[in-house]
Each structure stands twice: as C-alpha cells, then as structure tokens.
CSV table of C-alpha atoms in Angstrom, one decimal:
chain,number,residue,atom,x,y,z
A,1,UNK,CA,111.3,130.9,123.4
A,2,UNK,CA,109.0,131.8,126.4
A,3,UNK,CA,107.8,128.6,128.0
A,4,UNK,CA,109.1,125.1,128.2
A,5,UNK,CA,108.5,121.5,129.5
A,6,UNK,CA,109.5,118.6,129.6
A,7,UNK,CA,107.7,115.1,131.4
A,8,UNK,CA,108.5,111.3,131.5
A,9,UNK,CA,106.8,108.4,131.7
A,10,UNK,CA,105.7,106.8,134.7
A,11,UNK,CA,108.5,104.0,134.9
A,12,UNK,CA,111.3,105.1,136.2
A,13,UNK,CA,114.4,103.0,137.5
A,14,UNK,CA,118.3,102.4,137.9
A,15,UNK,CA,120.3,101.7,135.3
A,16,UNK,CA,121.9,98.4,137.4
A,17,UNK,CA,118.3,97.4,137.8
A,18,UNK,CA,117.3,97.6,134.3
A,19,UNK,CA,120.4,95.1,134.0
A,20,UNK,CA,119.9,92.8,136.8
A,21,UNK,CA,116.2,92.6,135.5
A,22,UNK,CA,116.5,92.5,132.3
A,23,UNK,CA,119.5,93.0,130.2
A,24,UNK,CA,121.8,90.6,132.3
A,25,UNK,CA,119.6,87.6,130.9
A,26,UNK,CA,119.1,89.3,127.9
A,27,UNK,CA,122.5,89.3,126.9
A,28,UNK,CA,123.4,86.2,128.9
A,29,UNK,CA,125.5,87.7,131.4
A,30,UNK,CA,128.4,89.1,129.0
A,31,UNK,CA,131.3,90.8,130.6
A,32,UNK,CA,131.3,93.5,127.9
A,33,UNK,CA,127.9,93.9,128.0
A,34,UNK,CA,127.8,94.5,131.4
A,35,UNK,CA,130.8,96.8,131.2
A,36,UNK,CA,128.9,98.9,128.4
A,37,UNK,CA,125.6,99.5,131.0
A,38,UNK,CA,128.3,100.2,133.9
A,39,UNK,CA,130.1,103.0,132.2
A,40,UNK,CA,127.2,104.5,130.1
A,41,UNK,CA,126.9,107.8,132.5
A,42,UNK,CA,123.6,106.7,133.2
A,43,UNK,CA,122.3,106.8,136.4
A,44,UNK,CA,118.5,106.3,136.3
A,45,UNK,CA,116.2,105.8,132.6
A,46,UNK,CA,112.5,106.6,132.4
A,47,UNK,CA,110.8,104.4,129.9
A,48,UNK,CA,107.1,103.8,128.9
A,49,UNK,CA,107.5,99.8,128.7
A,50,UNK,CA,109.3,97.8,131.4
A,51,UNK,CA,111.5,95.3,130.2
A,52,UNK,CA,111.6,93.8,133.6
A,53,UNK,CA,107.8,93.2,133.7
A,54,UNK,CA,107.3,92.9,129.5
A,55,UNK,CA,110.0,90.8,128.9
A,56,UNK,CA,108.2,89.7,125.4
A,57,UNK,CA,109.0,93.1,124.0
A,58,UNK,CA,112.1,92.3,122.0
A,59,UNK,CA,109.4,90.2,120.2
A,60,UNK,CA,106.3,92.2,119.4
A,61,UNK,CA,106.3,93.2,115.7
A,62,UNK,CA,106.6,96.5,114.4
A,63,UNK,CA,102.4,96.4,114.9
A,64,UNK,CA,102.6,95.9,118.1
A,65,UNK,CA,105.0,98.6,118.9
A,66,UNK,CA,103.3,101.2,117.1
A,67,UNK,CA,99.6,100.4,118.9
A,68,UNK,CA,101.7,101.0,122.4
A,69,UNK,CA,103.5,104.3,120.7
A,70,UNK,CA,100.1,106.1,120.5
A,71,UNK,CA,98.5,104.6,123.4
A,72,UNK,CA,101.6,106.4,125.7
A,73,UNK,CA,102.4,109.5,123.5
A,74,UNK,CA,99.6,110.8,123.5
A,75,UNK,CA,99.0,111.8,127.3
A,76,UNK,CA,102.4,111.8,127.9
A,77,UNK,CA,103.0,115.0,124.9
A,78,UNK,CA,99.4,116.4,126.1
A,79,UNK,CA,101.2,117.0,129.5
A,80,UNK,CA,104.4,118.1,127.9
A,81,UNK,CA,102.9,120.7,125.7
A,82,UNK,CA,99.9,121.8,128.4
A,83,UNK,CA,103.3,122.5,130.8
A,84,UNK,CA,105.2,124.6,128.1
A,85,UNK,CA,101.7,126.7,127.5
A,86,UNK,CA,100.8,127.4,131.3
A,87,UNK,CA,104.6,128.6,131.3
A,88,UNK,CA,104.3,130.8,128.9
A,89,UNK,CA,100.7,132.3,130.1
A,90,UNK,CA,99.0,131.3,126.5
A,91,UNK,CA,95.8,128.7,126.2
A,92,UNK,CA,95.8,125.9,123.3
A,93,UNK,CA,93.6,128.6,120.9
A,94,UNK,CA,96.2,130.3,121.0
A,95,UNK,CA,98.6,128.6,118.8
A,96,UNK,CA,99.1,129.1,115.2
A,97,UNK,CA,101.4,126.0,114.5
A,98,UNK,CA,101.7,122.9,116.4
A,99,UNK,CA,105.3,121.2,115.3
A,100,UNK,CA,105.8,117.5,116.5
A,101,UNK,CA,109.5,115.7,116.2
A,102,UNK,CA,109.4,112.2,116.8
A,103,UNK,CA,111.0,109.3,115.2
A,104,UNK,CA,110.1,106.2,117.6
A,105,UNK,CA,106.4,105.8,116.3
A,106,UNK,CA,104.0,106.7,114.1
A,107,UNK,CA,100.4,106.6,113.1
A,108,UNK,CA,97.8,108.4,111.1
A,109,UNK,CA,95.7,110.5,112.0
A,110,UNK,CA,99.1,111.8,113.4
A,111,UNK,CA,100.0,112.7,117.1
A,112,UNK,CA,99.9,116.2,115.9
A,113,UNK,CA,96.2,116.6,115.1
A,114,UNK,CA,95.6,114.1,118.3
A,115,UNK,CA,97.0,116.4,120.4
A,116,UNK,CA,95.6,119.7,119.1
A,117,UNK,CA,92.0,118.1,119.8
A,118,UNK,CA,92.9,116.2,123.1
A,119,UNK,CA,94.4,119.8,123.6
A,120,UNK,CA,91.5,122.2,122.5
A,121,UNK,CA,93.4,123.9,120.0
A,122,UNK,CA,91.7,125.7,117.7
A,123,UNK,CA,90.8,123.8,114.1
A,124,UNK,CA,92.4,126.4,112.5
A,125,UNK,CA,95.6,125.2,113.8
A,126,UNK,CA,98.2,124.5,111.4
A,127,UNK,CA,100.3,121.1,112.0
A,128,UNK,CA,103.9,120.1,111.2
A,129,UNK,CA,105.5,116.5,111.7
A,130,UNK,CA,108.9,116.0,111.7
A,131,UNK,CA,110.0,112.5,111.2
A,132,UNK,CA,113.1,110.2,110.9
A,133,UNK,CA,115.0,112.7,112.1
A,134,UNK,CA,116.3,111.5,115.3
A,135,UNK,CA,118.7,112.7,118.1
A,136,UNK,CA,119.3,116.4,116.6
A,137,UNK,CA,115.7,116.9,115.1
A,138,UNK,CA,115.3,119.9,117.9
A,139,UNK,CA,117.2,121.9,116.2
A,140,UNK,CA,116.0,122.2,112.4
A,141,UNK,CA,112.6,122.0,114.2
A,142,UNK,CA,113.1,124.6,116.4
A,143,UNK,CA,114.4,126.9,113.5
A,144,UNK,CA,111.1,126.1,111.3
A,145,UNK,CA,109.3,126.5,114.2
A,146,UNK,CA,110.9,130.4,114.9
A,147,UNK,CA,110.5,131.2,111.2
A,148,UNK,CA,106.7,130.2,111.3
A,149,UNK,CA,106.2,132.9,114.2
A,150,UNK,CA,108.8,135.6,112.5
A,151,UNK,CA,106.5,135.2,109.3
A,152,UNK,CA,103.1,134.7,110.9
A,153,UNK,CA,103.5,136.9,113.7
A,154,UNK,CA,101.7,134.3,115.6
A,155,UNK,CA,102.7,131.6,118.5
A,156,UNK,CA,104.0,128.2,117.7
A,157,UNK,CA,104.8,124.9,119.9
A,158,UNK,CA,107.2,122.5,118.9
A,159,UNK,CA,106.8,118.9,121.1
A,160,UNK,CA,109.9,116.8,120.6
A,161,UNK,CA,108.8,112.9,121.8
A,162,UNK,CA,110.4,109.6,121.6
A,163,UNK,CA,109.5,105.8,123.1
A,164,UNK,CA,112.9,103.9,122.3
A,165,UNK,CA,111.8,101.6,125.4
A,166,UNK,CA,109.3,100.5,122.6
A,167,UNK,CA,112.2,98.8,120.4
A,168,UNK,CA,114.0,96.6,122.4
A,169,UNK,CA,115.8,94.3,120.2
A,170,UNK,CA,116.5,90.7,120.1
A,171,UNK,CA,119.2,89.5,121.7
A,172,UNK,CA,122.5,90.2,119.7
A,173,UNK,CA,126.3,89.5,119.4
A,174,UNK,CA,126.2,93.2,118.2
A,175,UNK,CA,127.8,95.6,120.6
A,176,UNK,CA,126.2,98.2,119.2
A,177,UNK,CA,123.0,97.4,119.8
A,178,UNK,CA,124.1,96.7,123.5
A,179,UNK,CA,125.1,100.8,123.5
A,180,UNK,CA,121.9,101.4,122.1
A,181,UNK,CA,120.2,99.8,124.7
A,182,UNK,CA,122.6,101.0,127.5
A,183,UNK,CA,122.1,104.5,126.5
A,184,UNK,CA,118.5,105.2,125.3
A,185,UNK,CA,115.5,106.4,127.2
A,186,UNK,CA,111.6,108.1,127.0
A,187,UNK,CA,110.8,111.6,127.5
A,188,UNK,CA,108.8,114.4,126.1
A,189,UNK,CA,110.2,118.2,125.8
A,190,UNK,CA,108.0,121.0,124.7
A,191,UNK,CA,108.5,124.8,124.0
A,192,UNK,CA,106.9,127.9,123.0
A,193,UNK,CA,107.7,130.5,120.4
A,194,UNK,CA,106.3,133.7,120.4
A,195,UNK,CA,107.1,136.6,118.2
A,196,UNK,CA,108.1,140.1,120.0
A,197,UNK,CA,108.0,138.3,123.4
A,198,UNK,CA,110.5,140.6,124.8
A,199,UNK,CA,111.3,137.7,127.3
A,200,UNK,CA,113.0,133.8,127.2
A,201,UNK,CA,115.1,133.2,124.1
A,202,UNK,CA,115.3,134.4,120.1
A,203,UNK,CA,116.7,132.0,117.9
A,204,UNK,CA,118.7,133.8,116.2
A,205,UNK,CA,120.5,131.4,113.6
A,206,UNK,CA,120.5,127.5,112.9
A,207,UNK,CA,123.2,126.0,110.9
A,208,UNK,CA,123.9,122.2,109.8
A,209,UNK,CA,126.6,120.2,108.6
A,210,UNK,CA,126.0,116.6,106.9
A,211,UNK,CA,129.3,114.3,106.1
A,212,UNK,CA,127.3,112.2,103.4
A,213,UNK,CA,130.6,110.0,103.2
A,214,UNK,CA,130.0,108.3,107.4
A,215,UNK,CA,126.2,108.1,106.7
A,216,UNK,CA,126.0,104.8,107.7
A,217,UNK,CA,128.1,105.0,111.5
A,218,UNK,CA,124.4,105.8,112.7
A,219,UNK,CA,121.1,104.8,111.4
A,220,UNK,CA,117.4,103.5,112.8
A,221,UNK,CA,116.1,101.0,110.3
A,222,UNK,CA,112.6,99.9,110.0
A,223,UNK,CA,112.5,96.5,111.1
A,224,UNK,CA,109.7,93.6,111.8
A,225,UNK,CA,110.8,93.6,115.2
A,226,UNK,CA,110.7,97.6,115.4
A,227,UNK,CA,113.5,99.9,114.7
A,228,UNK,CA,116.9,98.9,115.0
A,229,UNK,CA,119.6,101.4,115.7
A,230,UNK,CA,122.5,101.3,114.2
A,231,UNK,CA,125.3,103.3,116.3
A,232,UNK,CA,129.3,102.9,115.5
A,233,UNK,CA,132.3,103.8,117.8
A,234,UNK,CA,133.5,105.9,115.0
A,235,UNK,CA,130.9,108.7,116.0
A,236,UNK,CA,133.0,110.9,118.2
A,237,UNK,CA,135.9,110.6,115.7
A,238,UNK,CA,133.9,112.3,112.7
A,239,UNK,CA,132.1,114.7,115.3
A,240,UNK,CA,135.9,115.6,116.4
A,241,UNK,CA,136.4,116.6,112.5
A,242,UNK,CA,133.6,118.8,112.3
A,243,UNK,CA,132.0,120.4,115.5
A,244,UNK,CA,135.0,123.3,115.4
A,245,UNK,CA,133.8,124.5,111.9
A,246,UNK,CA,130.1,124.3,112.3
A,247,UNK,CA,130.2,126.3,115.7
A,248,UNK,CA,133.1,128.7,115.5
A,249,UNK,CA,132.9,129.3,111.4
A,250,UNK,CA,129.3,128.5,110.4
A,251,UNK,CA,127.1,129.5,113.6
A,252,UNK,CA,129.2,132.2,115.1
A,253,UNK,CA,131.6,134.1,112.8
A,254,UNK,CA,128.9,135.3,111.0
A,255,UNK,CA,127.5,137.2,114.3
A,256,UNK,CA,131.2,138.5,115.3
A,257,UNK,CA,130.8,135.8,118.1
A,258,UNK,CA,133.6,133.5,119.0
A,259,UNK,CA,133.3,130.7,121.5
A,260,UNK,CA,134.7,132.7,124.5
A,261,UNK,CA,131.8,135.2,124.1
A,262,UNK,CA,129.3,132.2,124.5
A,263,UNK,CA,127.6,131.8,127.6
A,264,UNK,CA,125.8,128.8,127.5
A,265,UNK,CA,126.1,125.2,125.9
A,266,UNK,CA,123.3,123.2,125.3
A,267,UNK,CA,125.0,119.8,123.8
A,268,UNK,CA,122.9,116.8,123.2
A,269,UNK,CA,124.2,114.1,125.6
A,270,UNK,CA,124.4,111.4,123.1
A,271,UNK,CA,127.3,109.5,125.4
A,272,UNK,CA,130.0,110.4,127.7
A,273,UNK,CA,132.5,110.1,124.8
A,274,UNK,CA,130.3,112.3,122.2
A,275,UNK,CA,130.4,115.3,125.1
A,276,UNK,CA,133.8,114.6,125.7
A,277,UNK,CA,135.2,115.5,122.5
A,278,UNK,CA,132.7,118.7,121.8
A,279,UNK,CA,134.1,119.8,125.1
A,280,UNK,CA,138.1,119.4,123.8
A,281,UNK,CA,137.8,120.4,120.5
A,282,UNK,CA,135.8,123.8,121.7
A,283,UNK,CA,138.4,123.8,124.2
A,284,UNK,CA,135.3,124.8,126.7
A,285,UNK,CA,135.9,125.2,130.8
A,286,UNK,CA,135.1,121.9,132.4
A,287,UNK,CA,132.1,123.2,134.0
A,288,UNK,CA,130.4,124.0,130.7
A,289,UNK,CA,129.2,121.1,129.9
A,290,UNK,CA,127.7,120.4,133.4
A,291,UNK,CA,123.9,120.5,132.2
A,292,UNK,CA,124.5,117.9,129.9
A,293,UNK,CA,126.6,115.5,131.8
A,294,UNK,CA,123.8,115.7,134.4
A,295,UNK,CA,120.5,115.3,132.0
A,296,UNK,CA,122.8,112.3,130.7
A,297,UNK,CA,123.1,111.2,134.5
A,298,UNK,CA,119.4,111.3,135.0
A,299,UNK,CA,117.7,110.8,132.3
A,300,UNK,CA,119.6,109.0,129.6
A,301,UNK,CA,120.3,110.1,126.2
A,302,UNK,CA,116.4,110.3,125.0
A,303,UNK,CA,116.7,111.2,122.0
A,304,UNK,CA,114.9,114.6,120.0
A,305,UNK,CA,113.5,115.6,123.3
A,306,UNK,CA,116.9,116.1,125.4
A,307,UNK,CA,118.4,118.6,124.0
A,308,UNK,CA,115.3,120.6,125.2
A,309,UNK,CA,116.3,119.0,128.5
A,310,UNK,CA,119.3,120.3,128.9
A,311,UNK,CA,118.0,124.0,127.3
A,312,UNK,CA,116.1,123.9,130.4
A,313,UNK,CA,118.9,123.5,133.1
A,314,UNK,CA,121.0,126.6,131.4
A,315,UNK,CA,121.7,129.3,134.0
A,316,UNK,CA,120.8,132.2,133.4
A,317,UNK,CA,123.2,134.6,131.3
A,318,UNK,CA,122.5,137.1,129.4
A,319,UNK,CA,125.2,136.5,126.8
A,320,UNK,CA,124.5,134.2,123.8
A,321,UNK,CA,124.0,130.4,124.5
A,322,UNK,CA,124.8,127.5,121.7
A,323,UNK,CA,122.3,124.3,121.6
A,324,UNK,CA,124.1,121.2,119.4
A,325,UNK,CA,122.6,118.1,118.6
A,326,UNK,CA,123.9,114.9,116.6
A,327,UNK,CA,122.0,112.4,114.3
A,328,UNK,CA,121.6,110.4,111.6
A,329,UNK,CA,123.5,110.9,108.5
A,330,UNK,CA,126.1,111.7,109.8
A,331,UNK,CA,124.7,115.0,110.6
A,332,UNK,CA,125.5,117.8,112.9
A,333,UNK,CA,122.8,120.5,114.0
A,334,UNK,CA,123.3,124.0,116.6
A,335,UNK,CA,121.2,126.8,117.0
A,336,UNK,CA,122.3,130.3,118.1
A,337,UNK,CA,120.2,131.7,121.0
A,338,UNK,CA,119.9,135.1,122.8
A,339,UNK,CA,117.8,137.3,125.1
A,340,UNK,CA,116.4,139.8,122.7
C-alpha cells in the first residue's frame, strides 16, 4: 500500500445540530432517542444529503435514492482515488485493476467503469465491484485487491464509498434504527497497491470469521424507501466471543506474531461499545485504540470507507499493524500489514 485518500462530502455538521434540525422532530423529541445521538462518540458527521434542508428524504423511494447515489459518488470517488494516485506518484494509465466497495448505491454502467473514464484510465483496465458487503468490505477487498498485483505484477486501486445519508428512514419506534441514524455517515477512502514497492504497507495475510448462527443481529435490507439497517445490541456480545480467536489464532499465530508484537490497530469504529470490547478482550494499552476513537469522533462510523480512515491516522512503526472490520452476517474481517 503506497498511497491513500480519503474525502467527504461537502455537508458537514454537529451531531446536536443534525438533532436539533432534524432528528429531534423526527423522532418527536424522545428521551432515548435523544440519549442515543448524545452518547454516540460522535462529534461532527459529513453527509451528501442534509436532512435539515431535504427533510422529504425519509420518503423518496429506492429510485430516488439511487439517482442521488450516482449524481454524488461519482466526483466525490474521482477525488478520492485522483488523491490516493498523486500520493503514490502513478497516473490513472497506470492501473491494472480498479476495485470499488460500496453497498449504499448502485447503478449500471457501474461506478467502477464511471470512474475509470471520468478518471482517464486506460480501457484496458480491469474492474471489480464489491457489493452488499458493508462495514468490513475493506478488508476482503483489500486482500483481492493485493493478490491481483502479487499475480499481475501490476498496480491496483481499491475505492471504498458509501452515502448512508441517502437512506434515512421513516420515522420509527425501532431503536435500532435510531442507532443507525445516530451513528452513520458519508465518506470516500482510496488506496494503492503496488507490487515490489519497497515503501507503505504489504498485506501480508487476511483472515475471516462468519457466526452463521447471529446472522440476522445486523443486516441492510432493500426496501421501497431505501435500505434499512438492521443493527442489534447483541453485536459487541458475539464480537466479544470471537475477536480473540480470529486475531491471536487465525491472523497471527501463523506468522509467530502474538498481540504484544503488534504495533498498530486499525479497528473499524462501528460504536463506542464495538471498540470497547476489541480493546478488553485483546487486552490492548488504552492508547491503542486512539485512531479509531478519534475517526469515530470526527467522522462517524461511515461504513466500508473508515477503516481506511483510521489506516491513515496509524503512526508510524515499523512493527506489524492489524486492520479489523465488522459486518453483516455476523462476520468478522482483519488483515495483517507490514513494511516490507
């Protein structure tokens, strides 16, 4: 990994004045719902429609939300990857594989072959979209992504992008579609991959686990009103059972690595309780886990795209550094980086 970058849409604002605006009405001034935006973590959200100014969006159908996905993905993810190139010293005909994650929009022709013409990318260009795959879909992208360039011997962008401003729901009794909209913001992460770089990162290893038996504590259904996530409290419990054995037995074992020897952690901020319990089960210094706390702080949990985010605010080590990301399914995702 040799260049990165990230960007955010132009709408950027508190998270007490995204509830005084909007949400307070929304959800008709509910205690609990008001509690739920106060103790999200979030500071300030970035988001491509304004609820505040569009307050019809909880209405607009499915149609209407995919007409506005394009309309701001497409410059927005022409910035993010243009960034991650210039950062890496390559131009656009340079690329062999364009990889797009994104699971708040879609449309054909895709935003992958969009982007590679907005872009100047070279016809030749191969394409890969990664779909559905939510809040961890860095990961597994970033490992097809690295074996693309270890086969190919040529350089690869992966752009992770998501809207969720677009799918603003009715208005609910649901609490968890309050946390949903306390939590979720809009950003774009990009980064480059380029074989015998000698510089940046080698992804060295991805591993996965999938509890097939909680698949349904978090899900993003296809609705006529857009997407609908589906998030349960439960989340952090069935992380709590599964985090220690993915990272310490799958990821690092294999590389005689334990979790002392790490010296980075790159953990998607899904919430303040999600980073809470990765931190205590790993049993990690309380500073670890400072990049994501702060991304979360900033930014909001923005799905695919933020555990690029928080890649970006590592400091410099030059001992191995762990990314983890959670999703659907309920699946767990992390990634094994070093400096070659």
């Amino acid at each position: 990994m040799t260049g990165a970058s990230h960007t955010f849409p132009a709408i950027r604002t508190t998270q007490a004045d995204l509830w005084e605006g909007f949400f307070r009405e929304h959800y008709a001034g509910k205690p609990m719902a008001r509690r739920i935006f106060e103790n999200s973590g979030i500071s300030t959200r970035s988001t491509a429609v304004d609820p505040r100014t569009e307050k019809a969006v909880s209405t607009w159908s499915t149609g209407q939300r995919m007409s506005r996905y394009i309309t701001e993905a497409l410059p927005l993810g022409k910035e993010a990857v243009a960034g991650a190139l210039a950062a890496a010293g390559l131009a656009p005909e340079d690329v062999g594989l364009l990889a797009v994650a994104s699971c708040t929009g879609y449309t054909t022709p895709g935003l992958d072959l969009r982007l590679a013409d907005e872009l100047g990318m070279s016809s030749r260009v191969q394409r890969l979209f990664i779909g559905h795959m939510g809040c961890y879909a860095a990961i597994p992208a970033l490992g097809s992504v690295s074996d693309f360039v270890a086969s190919r011997g040529r350089p690869a962008v992966l752009l992770c992008l998501e809207l969720t401003s677009l799918h603003v729901q009715p208005p609910t009794e649901d609490l968890e579609q309050v946390v949903a909209h306390a939590l979720f913001a809009d950003a774009a992460a990009a980064v480059v991959v380029e074989p015998d770089a000698g510089g940046g990162h080698e992804v060295v290893d991805v591993v996965a686990i999938t509890d097939h038996s909680t698949a349904d504590l978090m899900s993003w259904e296809i609705t006529d009103l857009g997407f609908r996530m589906g998030l349960s409290p439960k989340v952090p419990d069935v992380l709590a059972q599964h985090v220690v054995e993915m990272v310490r037995d799958q990821l690092l074992a294999p590389h005689g690595l334990t979790p002392a020897d790490v010296g980075g952690w790159a953990v998607h901020p899904g919430g303040k309780r999600i980073l809470e319990v990765v931190g205590d089960r790993l049993r990690l210094p309380d500073d670890a886990l400072r990049p994501s706390y702060d991304v979360l702080d900033e930014c909001g949990n923005c799905s695919s795209p933020t555990v690029l985010m928080v890649l970006e605010r590592m400091p410099r080590t030059d001992r191995p550094i762990v990314a983890m990301a959670f999703g659907p399914g309920l699946t767990l995702y992390a990634a094994l980086l070093r400096r070659p």
